Coordinates of N, CA and C in Angstrom, one line a residue:
X10 N 29.2 1.5 12.0 CA 28.0 1.0 13.0 C 26.9 2.3 13.1
X11 N 27.0 3.2 13.7 CA 25.8 3.9 13.8 C 26.0 5.3 12.6
X12 N 25.0 4.7 11.7 CA 25.1 5.9 10.4 C 23.8 7.1 10.6
X13 N 24.0 8.1 10.6 CA 23.6 9.1 10.2 C 22.2 9.2 9.1
X14 N 20.7 9.5 9.3 CA 20.2 9.4 8.2 C 20.8 10.2 7.0
X15 N 20.2 10.1 5.7 CA 21.1 10.9 4.8 C 20.1 12.5 4.8
X16 N 20.5 13.6 4.9 CA 19.3 14.5 4.9 C 18.5 14.7 3.5
X17 N 19.4 13.9 2.7 CA 18.8 14.8 1.5 C 17.6 13.8 0.7
X18 N 17.4 12.3 1.6 CA 16.3 11.6 1.6 C 15.1 12.3 2.3
X19 N 14.1 11.7 1.1 CA 12.8 12.1 1.5 C 12.3 11.3 3.0
X20 N 11.6 12.2 3.9 CA 11.5 11.5 5.4 C 9.9 10.9 4.8
X21 N 9.9 9.9 5.2 CA 8.6 8.8 5.1 C 7.3 9.7 5.7
X22 N 7.6 10.3 6.7 CA 6.3 10.9 7.6 C 5.7 12.5 6.7
X23 N 6.8 12.9 6.0 CA 6.3 14.1 4.9 C 5.9 13.7 4.0
X24 N 5.8 12.6 3.2 CA 5.6 11.9 1.9 C 3.9 12.4 2.0
X25 N 3.4 13.1 1.0 CA 1.8 13.4 1.0 C 1.4 12.3 -0.1
X26 N 0.7 11.4 -0.2 CA 0.0 10.5 -1.3 C -1.2 10.5 -1.4
X27 N -2.1 10.4 -2.2 CA -3.7 10.9 -2.3 C -4.2 9.3 -1.7
X28 N -5.3 9.1 -1.3 CA -6.0 8.2 -0.8 C -6.4 7.4 -2.1
X29 N -6.8 7.8 -3.3 CA -7.2 6.8 -4.2 C -5.7 6.3 -5.1
X30 N -4.5 6.9 -4.7 CA -3.3 6.1 -5.6 C -3.0 5.1 -4.2
X31 N -3.3 5.6 -3.2 CA -2.7 4.5 -2.1 C -3.5 3.2 -2.3
X32 N -4.8 3.5 -2.5 CA -5.7 2.2 -2.6 C -5.8 1.4 -4.0
X33 N -5.5 2.5 -5.0 CA -5.1 1.4 -6.1 C -3.7 1.0 -6.0
X34 N -2.7 1.4 -5.4 CA -1.1 0.9 -5.0 C -1.5 -0.4 -4.2
X35 N -2.2 -0.6 -3.3 CA -2.5 -1.9 -2.4 C -3.3 -2.8 -3.5
X36 N -4.3 -2.2 -4.2 CA -4.9 -3.2 -4.6 C -4.1 -4.2 -5.7
X37 N -3.5 -3.1 -6.9 CA -2.8 -3.9 -7.6 C -1.6 -4.7 -6.9
X38 N -1.2 -4.2 -6.1 CA -0.2 -5.3 -5.1 C -0.8 -6.7 -4.7
X39 N -2.3 -6.8 -4.1 CA -2.8 -7.7 -4.1 C -3.0 -8.6 -4.7
X40 N -3.2 -8.4 -5.9 CA -3.5 -9.4 -7.3 C -2.0 -9.5 -7.8
X41 N -1.0 -8.5 -7.7 CA 0.2 -8.9 -8.1 C 0.5 -8.6 -9.3
X42 N -0.2 -7.7 -9.6 CA 0.4 -6.8 -10.8 C 0.8 -5.9 -10.9
X43 N 2.1 -5.4 -11.1 CA 2.5 -4.0 -10.8 C 4.0 -3.8 -11.5
X44 N 3.7 -2.6 -12.4 CA 5.3 -2.7 -13.0 C 6.1 -1.8 -12.3
X45 N 7.5 -2.1 -12.7 CA 8.4 -1.5 -12.0 C 8.2 0.0 -11.7
X46 N 8.0 0.6 -12.9 CA 7.8 1.8 -12.6 C 7.2 2.7 -11.9
X47 N 5.8 1.9 -11.7 CA 4.8 2.7 -10.9 C 5.5 2.3 -9.8
X48 N 6.1 0.9 -9.4 CA 6.1 0.7 -7.7 C 7.5 1.8 -7.2
X49 N 8.1 2.0 -8.1 CA 9.2 3.2 -7.8 C 8.5 4.5 -7.8
X50 N 7.5 4.7 -8.5 CA 6.8 6.1 -8.0 C 6.0 6.0 -7.0
X51 N 5.7 4.8 -6.6 CA 5.1 4.6 -5.2 C 5.7 4.9 -4.0
X52 N 6.9 4.0 -4.2 CA 7.8 4.2 -3.0 C 8.3 5.8 -3.1
X53 N 8.2 6.5 -3.9 CA 8.9 7.7 -3.5 C 7.7 8.7 -3.2
X54 N 6.6 8.3 -3.5 CA 5.4 9.4 -2.9 C 4.7 9.1 -2.0
X55 N 4.0 7.9 -1.7 CA 3.2 7.2 -0.8 C 4.1 7.0 0.5
X56 N 3.2 7.4 1.5 CA 3.3 7.0 2.9 C 3.3 5.9 3.5
X57 N 4.6 5.0 4.1 CA 4.3 3.4 4.1 C 3.4 3.4 5.4
X58 N 2.6 4.4 6.2 CA 2.1 4.4 7.1 C 0.5 4.2 6.4
X59 N 0.4 4.9 5.4 CA -0.7 4.7 4.8 C -1.1 3.6 4.0
X60 N -0.1 3.1 3.5 CA 0.2 1.4 3.0 C -0.4 0.4 3.4
X61 N 0.3 0.7 4.9 CA 0.2 -0.9 5.6 C -1.5 -0.7 6.0
X62 N -2.1 0.6 6.6 CA -3.2 0.9 6.9 C -4.3 0.6 6.0
X63 N -4.0 0.9 4.7 CA -5.0 0.7 3.5 C -4.8 -0.8 3.7
X64 N -3.9 -1.3 3.6 CA -3.6 -2.8 3.4 C -4.4 -4.1 4.4
X65 N -4.4 -3.1 5.4 CA -5.0 -4.1 6.7 C -6.4 -4.1 6.3
X66 N -7.2 -2.6 6.2 CA -8.2 -2.8 5.7 C -8.7 -3.7 4.6
X67 N -7.9 -3.7 3.5 CA -8.4 -4.5 2.2 C -8.3 -5.7 2.7
X68 N -7.4 -6.0 3.4 CA -7.2 -7.7 3.9 C -8.4 -7.8 4.6
X69 N -8.7 -7.5 5.6 CA -10.1 -7.1 6.6 C -11.5 -7.4 5.6
X70 N -11.4 -6.4 4.7 CA -12.7 -6.9 3.5 C -12.7 -7.8 2.9
X71 N -11.6 -8.5 2.6 CA -11.6 -9.7 1.3 C -11.9 -10.6 2.6
X72 N -11.2 -11.2 3.8 CA -11.7 -12.2 4.5 C -13.2 -12.1 4.5
X73 N -13.8 -11.0 5.2 CA -15.4 -11.0 5.3 C -16.2 -11.0 4.3
X74 N -15.4 -10.7 3.0 CA -16.4 -10.9 1.6 C -16.0 -12.5 1.3
X75 N -14.9 -13.0 1.9 CA -15.0 -14.6 1.6 C -15.7 -15.6 2.4
X76 N -15.7 -14.8 3.8 CA -16.9 -15.4 4.7 C -18.1 -15.5 4.2
X77 N -18.7 -14.1 3.8 CA -20.0 -13.9 3.4 C -19.8 -14.8 2.2
X78 N -19.2 -15.3 1.1 CA -19.4 -16.2 0.1 C -20.1 -17.4 0.4
X79 N -18.7 -17.8 1.6 CA -18.9 -19.4 2.3 C -20.4 -19.3 2.9
X80 N -20.6 -18.5 3.7 CA -22.0 -18.6 4.2 C -23.0 -18.9 3.4
X81 N -23.2 -18.0 1.9 CA -23.9 -17.8 0.9 C -24.0 -19.2 0.3
X82 N -22.9 -19.8 0.1 CA -23.0 -21.4 -0.7 C -23.6 -21.9 0.2
X83 N -23.3 -22.3 1.4 CA -23.3 -23.2 2.3 C -24.8 -22.8 3.1

């Protein structure tokens, strides 16, 4: 029941991914086009907290853009 974490597994907090790589990964994920090999590299290199933060900002900007587009059309 109580499993110890694998010491050889990389800790998510210690992963260092660049901001442009994180933004690119989130953008491709929002579009729905992602290669399996690139996804695997992102899992190994990017910090999940950074992905969540960039994803929330991207969704917020998408919603603001849609609201602006609707207001402009109407």
